[in-house]
Amino acid sequence: MDLNLKYITANYVEFEEVIREAKISSDKLSELIENKLVPEASYSIKSDITISSSLNDSYNVTIERKYFHPSVLQFIKENAEISNPEKFKTLFKENLLTNLKNHAQKKYAYGNVFDENGVINAEKIDQALEEEWDYFCKGVYGICTLNNNEKNIIEKEIAIKRILGFIENKSSYTTEEQENRLKKLNDEFNKATSNFAPYQRELSSRGKYLDKLLEEFSLEDMIKKDY
């Protein structure tokens, strides 16, 4: 089996399986997605199929299968009966902000949302959280994060920014310090971030930054893969 198909089918839940496991109709799932109570599918796989017979005839059909992060089942359970979609959005943004404020390395997140006294800029952070909400609803964080939740979103944001900072300033450390810092950053990144499908790996945050750094420091054995 193609490695991309293997990765997606092993780590994500197909639409029909979602409605079967959640015991809801396809219309209900579509409604929850439309109302932004459940994230969209993270992956879509289209198959062009040719049916032929011994009569020398043929028929072509295209089948599309949508795959969701497994967390979709919990979101359905929690949100299926919510009558006001804004309630979920508000809670999501509040949880994001709480996770950010409680993170020891919060200063790295979202550019300059904190001033020199650690006071948060309300306008800037609201814009950042709105963008995160949009990515979440589109299924992006079902691709990028392990658990597709607010905690992982903040952890991934900070881990990436810290890795970028390391790349910019690594020359100011000794070789031993560089290696130790990189190992810690690798651990932090892996706590929240997925592997990505093989076709996405090279251009993902993991491929562009972390994988290349680990190769640069001859730490290839620490490159995380399950394919």
PDB file of C-alpha atoms in Angstrom:
ATOM      1  CA  MET A   1       0.000   0.000   0.000  1.00  0.00           C
ATOM      2  CA  ASP A   2       1.143   3.532  -0.727  1.00  0.00           C
ATOM      3  CA  LEU A   3       2.747   5.049   2.390  1.00  0.00           C
ATOM      4  CA  ASN A   4       0.441   8.073   2.316  1.00  0.00           C
ATOM      5  CA  LEU A   5      -2.672   5.921   2.170  1.00  0.00           C
ATOM      6  CA  LYS A   6      -1.283   3.708   4.909  1.00  0.00           C
ATOM      7  CA  TYR A   7      -0.579   6.705   7.160  1.00  0.00           C
ATOM      8  CA  ILE A   8      -4.003   8.281   6.667  1.00  0.00           C
ATOM      9  CA  THR A   9      -6.049   5.100   7.016  1.00  0.00           C
ATOM     10  CA  ALA A  10      -4.075   4.080  10.117  1.00  0.00           C
ATOM     11  CA  ASN A  11      -4.354   7.414  11.917  1.00  0.00           C
ATOM     12  CA  TYR A  12      -7.673   8.902  10.789  1.00  0.00           C
ATOM     13  CA  VAL A  13     -11.322   7.899  10.789  1.00  0.00           C
ATOM     14  CA  GLU A  14     -13.278   7.700   7.544  1.00  0.00           C
ATOM     15  CA  PHE A  15     -16.635   9.511   7.253  1.00  0.00           C
ATOM     16  CA  GLU A  16     -18.772   6.358   7.234  1.00  0.00           C
ATOM     17  CA  GLU A  17     -16.930   4.990  10.244  1.00  0.00           C
ATOM     18  CA  VAL A  18     -17.475   8.276  12.076  1.00  0.00           C
ATOM     19  CA  ILE A  19     -21.251   8.210  11.673  1.00  0.00           C
ATOM     20  CA  ARG A  20     -21.359   4.512  12.532  1.00  0.00           C
ATOM     21  CA  GLU A  21     -19.277   4.934  15.699  1.00  0.00           C
ATOM     22  CA  ALA A  22     -21.078   8.120  16.741  1.00  0.00           C
ATOM     23  CA  LYS A  23     -24.505   6.677  15.865  1.00  0.00           C
ATOM     24  CA  ILE A  24     -25.566   9.739  13.893  1.00  0.00           C
ATOM     25  CA  SER A  25     -26.696  10.282  10.314  1.00  0.00           C
ATOM     26  CA  SER A  26     -24.497  11.660   7.559  1.00  0.00           C
ATOM     27  CA  ASP A  27     -26.773  14.709   7.431  1.00  0.00           C
ATOM     28  CA  LYS A  28     -26.230  15.298  11.149  1.00  0.00           C
ATOM     29  CA  LEU A  29     -22.448  15.141  10.777  1.00  0.00           C
ATOM     30  CA  SER A  30     -22.591  17.549   7.838  1.00  0.00           C
ATOM     31  CA  GLU A  31     -24.760  19.875   9.914  1.00  0.00           C
ATOM     32  CA  LEU A  32     -22.310  19.821  12.825  1.00  0.00           C
ATOM     33  CA  ILE A  33     -19.450  20.642  10.463  1.00  0.00           C
ATOM     34  CA  GLU A  34     -21.401  23.452   8.803  1.00  0.00           C
ATOM     35  CA  ASN A  35     -22.242  24.942  12.212  1.00  0.00           C
ATOM     36  CA  LYS A  36     -18.575  24.691  13.247  1.00  0.00           C
ATOM     37  CA  LEU A  37     -19.312  22.354  16.113  1.00  0.00           C
ATOM     38  CA  VAL A  38     -17.051  19.691  14.605  1.00  0.00           C
ATOM     39  CA  PRO A  39     -13.898  20.267  12.501  1.00  0.00           C
ATOM     40  CA  GLU A  40     -13.936  19.451   8.809  1.00  0.00           C
ATOM     41  CA  ALA A  41     -12.181  16.355   7.515  1.00  0.00           C
ATOM     42  CA  SER A  42      -8.407  16.654   7.548  1.00  0.00           C
ATOM     43  CA  TYR A  43      -7.833  14.540   4.442  1.00  0.00           C
ATOM     44  CA  SER A  44      -9.816  13.658   1.347  1.00  0.00           C
ATOM     45  CA  ILE A  45      -8.893  10.723  -0.872  1.00  0.00           C
ATOM     46  CA  LYS A  46     -10.364  10.525  -4.374  1.00  0.00           C
ATOM     47  CA  SER A  47     -10.230   7.303  -6.352  1.00  0.00           C
ATOM     48  CA  ASP A  48     -10.935   6.992 -10.078  1.00  0.00           C
ATOM     49  CA  ILE A  49     -12.296   3.502 -10.671  1.00  0.00           C
ATOM     50  CA  THR A  50     -12.891   1.750 -13.964  1.00  0.00           C
ATOM     51  CA  ILE A  51     -15.382  -1.121 -14.017  1.00  0.00           C
ATOM     52  CA  SER A  52     -15.080  -3.502 -16.946  1.00  0.00           C
ATOM     53  CA  SER A  53     -16.620  -6.816 -17.875  1.00  0.00           C
ATOM     54  CA  SER A  54     -16.192  -9.719 -20.288  1.00  0.00           C
ATOM     55  CA  LEU A  55     -18.625  -7.916 -22.600  1.00  0.00           C
ATOM     56  CA  ASN A  56     -15.800  -5.529 -23.443  1.00  0.00           C
ATOM     57  CA  ASP A  57     -17.590  -2.608 -21.835  1.00  0.00           C
ATOM     58  CA  SER A  58     -16.449  -0.247 -19.111  1.00  0.00           C
ATOM     59  CA  TYR A  59     -17.714   2.325 -16.661  1.00  0.00           C
ATOM     60  CA  ASN A  60     -15.769   5.028 -14.831  1.00  0.00           C
ATOM     61  CA  VAL A  61     -16.651   6.323 -11.393  1.00  0.00           C
ATOM     62  CA  THR A  62     -14.926   8.646  -8.912  1.00  0.00           C
ATOM     63  CA  ILE A  63     -15.193   7.895  -5.205  1.00  0.00           C
ATOM     64  CA  GLU A  64     -14.221  10.407  -2.528  1.00  0.00           C
ATOM     65  CA  ARG A  65     -13.526   9.377   1.043  1.00  0.00           C
ATOM     66  CA  LYS A  66     -13.046  11.900   3.824  1.00  0.00           C
ATOM     67  CA  TYR A  67     -10.882  11.212   6.861  1.00  0.00           C
ATOM     68  CA  PHE A  68     -11.179  12.919  10.242  1.00  0.00           C
ATOM     69  CA  HIS A  69      -8.879  13.139  13.226  1.00  0.00           C
ATOM     70  CA  PRO A  70     -10.114  10.582  15.822  1.00  0.00           C
ATOM     71  CA  SER A  71     -11.004  13.444  18.183  1.00  0.00           C
ATOM     72  CA  VAL A  72     -14.046  14.064  15.981  1.00  0.00           C
ATOM     73  CA  LEU A  73     -15.917  11.390  17.939  1.00  0.00           C
ATOM     74  CA  GLN A  74     -15.458  13.262  21.211  1.00  0.00           C
ATOM     75  CA  PHE A  75     -16.467  16.558  19.612  1.00  0.00           C
ATOM     76  CA  ILE A  76     -19.652  14.949  18.320  1.00  0.00           C
ATOM     77  CA  LYS A  77     -20.417  13.547  21.754  1.00  0.00           C
ATOM     78  CA  GLU A  78     -19.896  16.917  23.432  1.00  0.00           C
ATOM     79  CA  ASN A  79     -21.433  19.208  20.813  1.00  0.00           C
ATOM     80  CA  ALA A  80     -24.227  17.278  19.093  1.00  0.00           C
ATOM     81  CA  GLU A  81     -26.909  18.888  21.243  1.00  0.00           C
ATOM     82  CA  ILE A  82     -25.481  22.409  21.443  1.00  0.00           C
ATOM     83  CA  SER A  83     -28.024  24.851  20.054  1.00  0.00           C
ATOM     84  CA  ASN A  84     -25.699  27.871  20.013  1.00  0.00           C
ATOM     85  CA  PRO A  85     -22.502  27.248  17.975  1.00  0.00           C
ATOM     86  CA  GLU A  86     -20.943  30.444  19.331  1.00  0.00           C
ATOM     87  CA  LYS A  87     -20.772  28.792  22.743  1.00  0.00           C
ATOM     88  CA  PHE A  88     -18.269  26.229  21.467  1.00  0.00           C
ATOM     89  CA  LYS A  89     -16.184  28.888  19.714  1.00  0.00           C
ATOM     90  CA  THR A  90     -16.059  31.027  22.853  1.00  0.00           C
ATOM     91  CA  LEU A  91     -15.005  28.064  24.990  1.00  0.00           C
ATOM     92  CA  PHE A  92     -12.356  27.058  22.446  1.00  0.00           C
ATOM     93  CA  LYS A  93     -10.796  30.527  22.404  1.00  0.00           C
ATOM     94  CA  GLU A  94     -10.925  30.758  26.196  1.00  0.00           C
ATOM     95  CA  ASN A  95      -9.125  27.419  26.488  1.00  0.00           C
ATOM     96  CA  LEU A  96      -6.499  28.539  23.978  1.00  0.00           C
ATOM     97  CA  LEU A  97      -5.881  31.715  25.946  1.00  0.00           C
ATOM     98  CA  THR A  98      -5.694  29.851  29.257  1.00  0.00           C
ATOM     99  CA  ASN A  99      -3.168  27.377  27.846  1.00  0.00           C
ATOM    100  CA  LEU A 100      -1.130  30.255  26.466  1.00  0.00           C
ATOM    101  CA  LYS A 101      -1.103  32.246  29.700  1.00  0.00           C
ATOM    102  CA  ASN A 102      -0.136  29.165  31.718  1.00  0.00           C
ATOM    103  CA  HIS A 103       2.738  28.151  29.436  1.00  0.00           C
ATOM    104  CA  ALA A 104       6.207  28.821  30.840  1.00  0.00           C
ATOM    105  CA  GLN A 105       7.471  29.918  27.402  1.00  0.00           C
ATOM    106  CA  LYS A 106       4.426  31.979  26.407  1.00  0.00           C
ATOM    107  CA  LYS A 107       6.536  34.949  25.270  1.00  0.00           C
ATOM    108  CA  TYR A 108       7.458  33.032  22.103  1.00  0.00           C
ATOM    109  CA  ALA A 109       3.886  32.681  20.853  1.00  0.00           C
ATOM    110  CA  TYR A 110       2.219  34.804  18.169  1.00  0.00           C
ATOM    111  CA  GLY A 111       4.902  37.425  17.754  1.00  0.00           C
ATOM    112  CA  ASN A 112       4.662  40.371  20.097  1.00  0.00           C
ATOM    113  CA  VAL A 113       1.311  39.799  21.830  1.00  0.00           C
ATOM    114  CA  PHE A 114       3.006  40.300  25.213  1.00  0.00           C
ATOM    115  CA  ASP A 115       4.731  43.567  26.117  1.00  0.00           C
ATOM    116  CA  GLU A 116       7.941  43.871  28.152  1.00  0.00           C
ATOM    117  CA  ASN A 117       5.913  43.610  31.360  1.00  0.00           C
ATOM    118  CA  GLY A 118       4.140  40.438  30.267  1.00  0.00           C
ATOM    119  CA  VAL A 119       0.852  42.244  29.642  1.00  0.00           C
ATOM    120  CA  ILE A 120      -1.110  40.798  26.753  1.00  0.00           C
ATOM    121  CA  ASN A 121      -2.336  42.939  23.853  1.00  0.00           C
ATOM    122  CA  ALA A 122      -6.059  42.149  23.662  1.00  0.00           C
ATOM    123  CA  GLU A 123      -6.475  43.119  20.010  1.00  0.00           C
ATOM    124  CA  LYS A 124      -3.460  41.156  18.780  1.00  0.00           C
ATOM    125  CA  ILE A 125      -4.258  38.026  20.750  1.00  0.00           C
ATOM    126  CA  ASP A 126      -7.892  38.048  19.657  1.00  0.00           C
ATOM    127  CA  GLN A 127      -6.765  38.191  16.035  1.00  0.00           C
ATOM    128  CA  ALA A 128      -4.380  35.281  16.629  1.00  0.00           C
ATOM    129  CA  LEU A 129      -7.063  33.201  18.358  1.00  0.00           C
ATOM    130  CA  GLU A 130      -9.539  33.900  15.545  1.00  0.00           C
ATOM    131  CA  GLU A 131      -6.998  32.566  13.057  1.00  0.00           C
ATOM    132  CA  GLU A 132      -6.446  29.470  15.185  1.00  0.00           C
ATOM    133  CA  TRP A 133     -10.195  28.898  15.353  1.00  0.00           C
ATOM    134  CA  ASP A 134     -10.395  29.089  11.565  1.00  0.00           C
ATOM    135  CA  TYR A 135      -7.553  26.579  11.132  1.00  0.00           C
ATOM    136  CA  PHE A 136      -9.159  24.278  13.695  1.00  0.00           C
ATOM    137  CA  CYS A 137     -12.545  24.323  11.937  1.00  0.00           C
ATOM    138  CA  LYS A 138     -10.926  23.553   8.578  1.00  0.00           C
ATOM    139  CA  GLY A 139      -9.311  20.406   9.983  1.00  0.00           C
ATOM    140  CA  VAL A 140      -5.781  21.809   9.778  1.00  0.00           C
ATOM    141  CA  TYR A 141      -4.914  20.964  13.369  1.00  0.00           C
ATOM    142  CA  GLY A 142      -6.163  17.444  12.801  1.00  0.00           C
ATOM    143  CA  ILE A 143      -3.186  17.204  10.458  1.00  0.00           C
ATOM    144  CA  CYS A 144      -0.586  19.153  12.424  1.00  0.00           C
ATOM    145  CA  THR A 145      -1.160  18.194  16.058  1.00  0.00           C
ATOM    146  CA  LEU A 146      -1.335  14.886  17.878  1.00  0.00           C
ATOM    147  CA  ASN A 147      -4.555  15.457  19.806  1.00  0.00           C
ATOM    148  CA  ASN A 148      -6.246  18.265  17.856  1.00  0.00           C
ATOM    149  CA  ASN A 149      -6.924  20.296  20.986  1.00  0.00           C
ATOM    150  CA  GLU A 150      -6.179  23.710  22.456  1.00  0.00           C
ATOM    151  CA  LYS A 151      -3.219  22.504  24.525  1.00  0.00           C
ATOM    152  CA  ASN A 152      -1.457  21.002  21.509  1.00  0.00           C
ATOM    153  CA  ILE A 153      -2.127  24.066  19.369  1.00  0.00           C
ATOM    154  CA  ILE A 154      -0.380  26.336  21.865  1.00  0.00           C
ATOM    155  CA  GLU A 155       2.444  23.852  22.470  1.00  0.00           C
ATOM    156  CA  LYS A 156       3.085  23.510  18.740  1.00  0.00           C
ATOM    157  CA  GLU A 157       3.039  27.271  18.194  1.00  0.00           C
ATOM    158  CA  ILE A 158       5.601  27.840  20.942  1.00  0.00           C
ATOM    159  CA  ALA A 159       7.781  24.870  19.967  1.00  0.00           C
ATOM    160  CA  ILE A 160       8.065  26.089  16.373  1.00  0.00           C
ATOM    161  CA  LYS A 161       8.909  29.643  17.427  1.00  0.00           C
ATOM    162  CA  ARG A 162      11.570  28.333  19.820  1.00  0.00           C
ATOM    163  CA  ILE A 163      13.071  26.188  17.061  1.00  0.00           C
ATOM    164  CA  LEU A 164      13.195  29.215  14.748  1.00  0.00           C
ATOM    165  CA  GLY A 165      14.883  31.169  17.521  1.00  0.00           C
ATOM    166  CA  PHE A 166      17.411  28.373  17.947  1.00  0.00           C
ATOM    167  CA  ILE A 167      18.192  28.415  14.220  1.00  0.00           C
ATOM    168  CA  GLU A 168      18.775  32.162  14.346  1.00  0.00           C
ATOM    169  CA  ASN A 169      20.967  32.145  17.455  1.00  0.00           C
ATOM    170  CA  LYS A 170      22.629  28.723  17.491  1.00  0.00           C
ATOM    171  CA  SER A 171      26.065  30.146  16.660  1.00  0.00           C
ATOM    172  CA  SER A 172      26.144  31.821  20.076  1.00  0.00           C
ATOM    173  CA  TYR A 173      26.230  28.418  21.840  1.00  0.00           C
ATOM    174  CA  THR A 174      28.946  25.806  22.137  1.00  0.00           C
ATOM    175  CA  THR A 175      28.497  22.595  20.169  1.00  0.00           C
ATOM    176  CA  GLU A 176      27.503  20.723  23.314  1.00  0.00           C
ATOM    177  CA  GLU A 177      24.988  23.422  24.270  1.00  0.00           C
ATOM    178  CA  GLN A 178      23.553  23.377  20.757  1.00  0.00           C
ATOM    179  CA  GLU A 179      23.033  19.629  20.856  1.00  0.00           C
ATOM    180  CA  ASN A 180      21.457  19.661  24.318  1.00  0.00           C
ATOM    181  CA  ARG A 181      19.109  22.507  23.394  1.00  0.00           C
ATOM    182  CA  LEU A 182      18.123  20.768  20.179  1.00  0.00           C
ATOM    183  CA  LYS A 183      17.306  17.534  22.018  1.00  0.00           C
ATOM    184  CA  LYS A 184      15.037  19.436  24.408  1.00  0.00           C
ATOM    185  CA  LEU A 185      13.335  21.265  21.540  1.00  0.00           C
ATOM    186  CA  ASN A 186      12.829  17.953  19.766  1.00  0.00           C
ATOM    187  CA  ASP A 187      11.117  16.512  22.845  1.00  0.00           C
ATOM    188  CA  GLU A 188       8.866  19.562  23.189  1.00  0.00           C
ATOM    189  CA  PHE A 189       7.920  19.528  19.518  1.00  0.00           C
ATOM    190  CA  ASN A 190       7.099  15.811  19.580  1.00  0.00           C
ATOM    191  CA  LYS A 191       4.736  16.222  22.543  1.00  0.00           C
ATOM    192  CA  ALA A 192       2.266  18.128  20.401  1.00  0.00           C
ATOM    193  CA  THR A 193       3.067  17.688  16.724  1.00  0.00           C
ATOM    194  CA  SER A 194       2.137  14.894  14.334  1.00  0.00           C
ATOM    195  CA  ASN A 195       4.410  13.212  11.808  1.00  0.00           C
ATOM    196  CA  PHE A 196       2.416  14.502   8.808  1.00  0.00           C
ATOM    197  CA  ALA A 197       1.690  12.301   5.801  1.00  0.00           C
ATOM    198  CA  PRO A 198       4.850  11.363   3.860  1.00  0.00           C
ATOM    199  CA  TYR A 199       3.967  13.628   0.917  1.00  0.00           C
ATOM    200  CA  GLN A 200       3.630  16.585   3.318  1.00  0.00           C
ATOM    201  CA  ARG A 201       6.698  15.937   5.434  1.00  0.00           C
ATOM    202  CA  GLU A 202       9.328  17.922   3.553  1.00  0.00           C
ATOM    203  CA  LEU A 203       7.295  21.152   3.498  1.00  0.00           C
ATOM    204  CA  SER A 204       5.840  20.768   6.991  1.00  0.00           C
ATOM    205  CA  SER A 205       7.214  22.544  10.051  1.00  0.00           C
ATOM    206  CA  ARG A 206       8.693  19.205  11.097  1.00  0.00           C
ATOM    207  CA  GLY A 207      10.425  18.632   7.778  1.00  0.00           C
ATOM    208  CA  LYS A 208      11.569  22.199   7.078  1.00  0.00           C
ATOM    209  CA  TYR A 209      13.031  22.879  10.494  1.00  0.00           C
ATOM    210  CA  LEU A 210      13.357  20.017  12.949  1.00  0.00           C
ATOM    211  CA  ASP A 211      14.332  17.172  10.611  1.00  0.00           C
ATOM    212  CA  LYS A 212      17.007  19.328   8.966  1.00  0.00           C
ATOM    213  CA  LEU A 213      18.429  20.396  12.314  1.00  0.00           C
ATOM    214  CA  LEU A 214      18.622  16.819  13.552  1.00  0.00           C
ATOM    215  CA  GLU A 215      20.431  15.840  10.354  1.00  0.00           C
ATOM    216  CA  GLU A 216      22.798  18.802  10.710  1.00  0.00           C
ATOM    217  CA  PHE A 217      23.786  17.653  14.200  1.00  0.00           C
ATOM    218  CA  SER A 218      24.032  13.969  13.178  1.00  0.00           C
ATOM    219  CA  LEU A 219      21.000  13.081  15.299  1.00  0.00           C
ATOM    220  CA  GLU A 220      19.111  11.283  12.553  1.00  0.00           C
ATOM    221  CA  ASP A 221      18.127   8.524  14.968  1.00  0.00           C
ATOM    222  CA  MET A 222      15.922  11.089  16.734  1.00  0.00           C
ATOM    223  CA  ILE A 223      13.915  11.893  13.598  1.00  0.00           C
ATOM    224  CA  LYS A 224      10.406  10.715  14.396  1.00  0.00           C
ATOM    225  CA  LYS A 225       8.643   8.586  11.790  1.00  0.00           C
ATOM    226  CA  ASP A 226       6.146   5.757  11.770  1.00  0.00           C
ATOM    227  CA  TYR A 227       6.283   4.995   8.054  1.00  0.00           C
TER     228      TYR A 227
END
